[in-house]
């Protein structure tokens, strides 16, 4: 089986930096992905880590520590449009299955 | 083309109706997924098709019946649903195989069962 944990809510102001953590327990771990979902919209892919370390994509960075079963998504220079739910997700079961964490609702205040 | 297209966008059906949800992608992806999402919850996996064969069925009730006519199409047939089945149904696709990081999601079908 698999389980993932994330904080349920995070609030920050425009221009700030926020970190959303994810811990996981899973069999056959292949990597940790991050998805953004605005209310009423579809999840969209943000970032992926298969190996330990930091991946940077514009204002978003993602980190993975496989030994700690832990990762985080770092959002810099926050903008109002970043208000959304953020999900970590793992591929397991020999890569057949995307399983999502419970999601973190980010609110960006002016 | 990096789109996953789902139809219809909205569906209202009675508990005795039969309806189908459709999903299409032309990215050459060989894995396709159905997810169910309730408000303020994460997407919950229902079915996975890999190379047009059902590879995972997450103990979904038989009133939901998936079908993969070809590598670009995925259907979800609905019959005798319950009001608690009302949710957003998301289709996704990805390149098959371990290490593939990204799933592409359609905009979903918002289903209401009355």
PDB file of C-alpha atoms in Angstrom, chain A residues 34-46 85-87 89 100, chain B residues 4 6 35 37 41-44 88-92 102-108:
ATOM      1  CA  UNK A  34       3.851  17.688  -7.846  1.00  0.00           C
ATOM      2  CA  UNK A  35       0.574  18.877  -9.350  1.00  0.00           C
ATOM      3  CA  UNK A  36      -1.345  22.138  -9.109  1.00  0.00           C
ATOM      4  CA  UNK A  37      -5.112  22.286  -9.272  1.00  0.00           C
ATOM      5  CA  UNK A  38      -7.186  25.457  -9.340  1.00  0.00           C
ATOM      6  CA  UNK A  39     -10.782  25.283  -8.183  1.00  0.00           C
ATOM      7  CA  UNK A  40     -12.891  23.780 -10.939  1.00  0.00           C
ATOM      8  CA  UNK A  41      -9.834  22.884 -13.004  1.00  0.00           C
ATOM      9  CA  UNK A  42      -7.778  19.837 -13.804  1.00  0.00           C
ATOM     10  CA  UNK A  43      -4.519  18.898 -12.082  1.00  0.00           C
ATOM     11  CA  UNK A  44      -1.518  20.159 -14.008  1.00  0.00           C
ATOM     12  CA  UNK A  45       2.008  18.837 -13.691  1.00  0.00           C
ATOM     13  CA  UNK A  46       4.590  21.062 -11.985  1.00  0.00           C
ATOM     14  CA  UNK A  85      -4.393  23.118  -4.229  1.00  0.00           C
ATOM     15  CA  UNK A  86      -1.048  21.381  -4.537  1.00  0.00           C
ATOM     16  CA  UNK A  87      -0.746  17.602  -4.556  1.00  0.00           C
ATOM     17  CA  UNK A  89       1.991  12.126  -6.087  1.00  0.00           C
ATOM     18  CA  UNK A 100      -2.007  11.454  -4.873  1.00  0.00           C
TER      19      UNK A 100
ATOM     20  CA  UNK B   4      -6.600  15.172 -23.060  1.00  0.00           C
ATOM     21  CA  UNK B   6     -13.129  14.706 -22.080  1.00  0.00           C
ATOM     22  CA  UNK B  35      -9.893   9.124 -11.468  1.00  0.00           C
ATOM     23  CA  UNK B  37     -12.504  13.432  -7.315  1.00  0.00           C
ATOM     24  CA  UNK B  41     -10.230  15.734  -1.859  1.00  0.00           C
ATOM     25  CA  UNK B  42      -7.404  14.365  -4.012  1.00  0.00           C
ATOM     26  CA  UNK B  43      -8.062  12.458  -7.211  1.00  0.00           C
ATOM     27  CA  UNK B  44      -8.807   8.824  -6.366  1.00  0.00           C
ATOM     28  CA  UNK B  88     -15.646  15.145 -10.923  1.00  0.00           C
ATOM     29  CA  UNK B  89     -14.415  12.295 -13.124  1.00  0.00           C
ATOM     30  CA  UNK B  90     -10.951  12.894 -14.512  1.00  0.00           C
ATOM     31  CA  UNK B  91      -9.217  11.097 -17.319  1.00  0.00           C
ATOM     32  CA  UNK B  92      -5.436  11.162 -17.576  1.00  0.00           C
ATOM     33  CA  UNK B 102       4.054  13.271 -15.842  1.00  0.00           C
ATOM     34  CA  UNK B 103       0.377  12.540 -16.253  1.00  0.00           C
ATOM     35  CA  UNK B 104      -1.749  14.798 -18.425  1.00  0.00           C
ATOM     36  CA  UNK B 105      -5.271  15.364 -17.189  1.00  0.00           C
ATOM     37  CA  UNK B 106      -8.428  16.278 -19.018  1.00  0.00           C
ATOM     38  CA  UNK B 107     -10.716  18.988 -17.651  1.00  0.00           C
ATOM     39  CA  UNK B 108     -13.054  16.370 -16.271  1.00  0.00           C
TER      40      UNK B 108
END
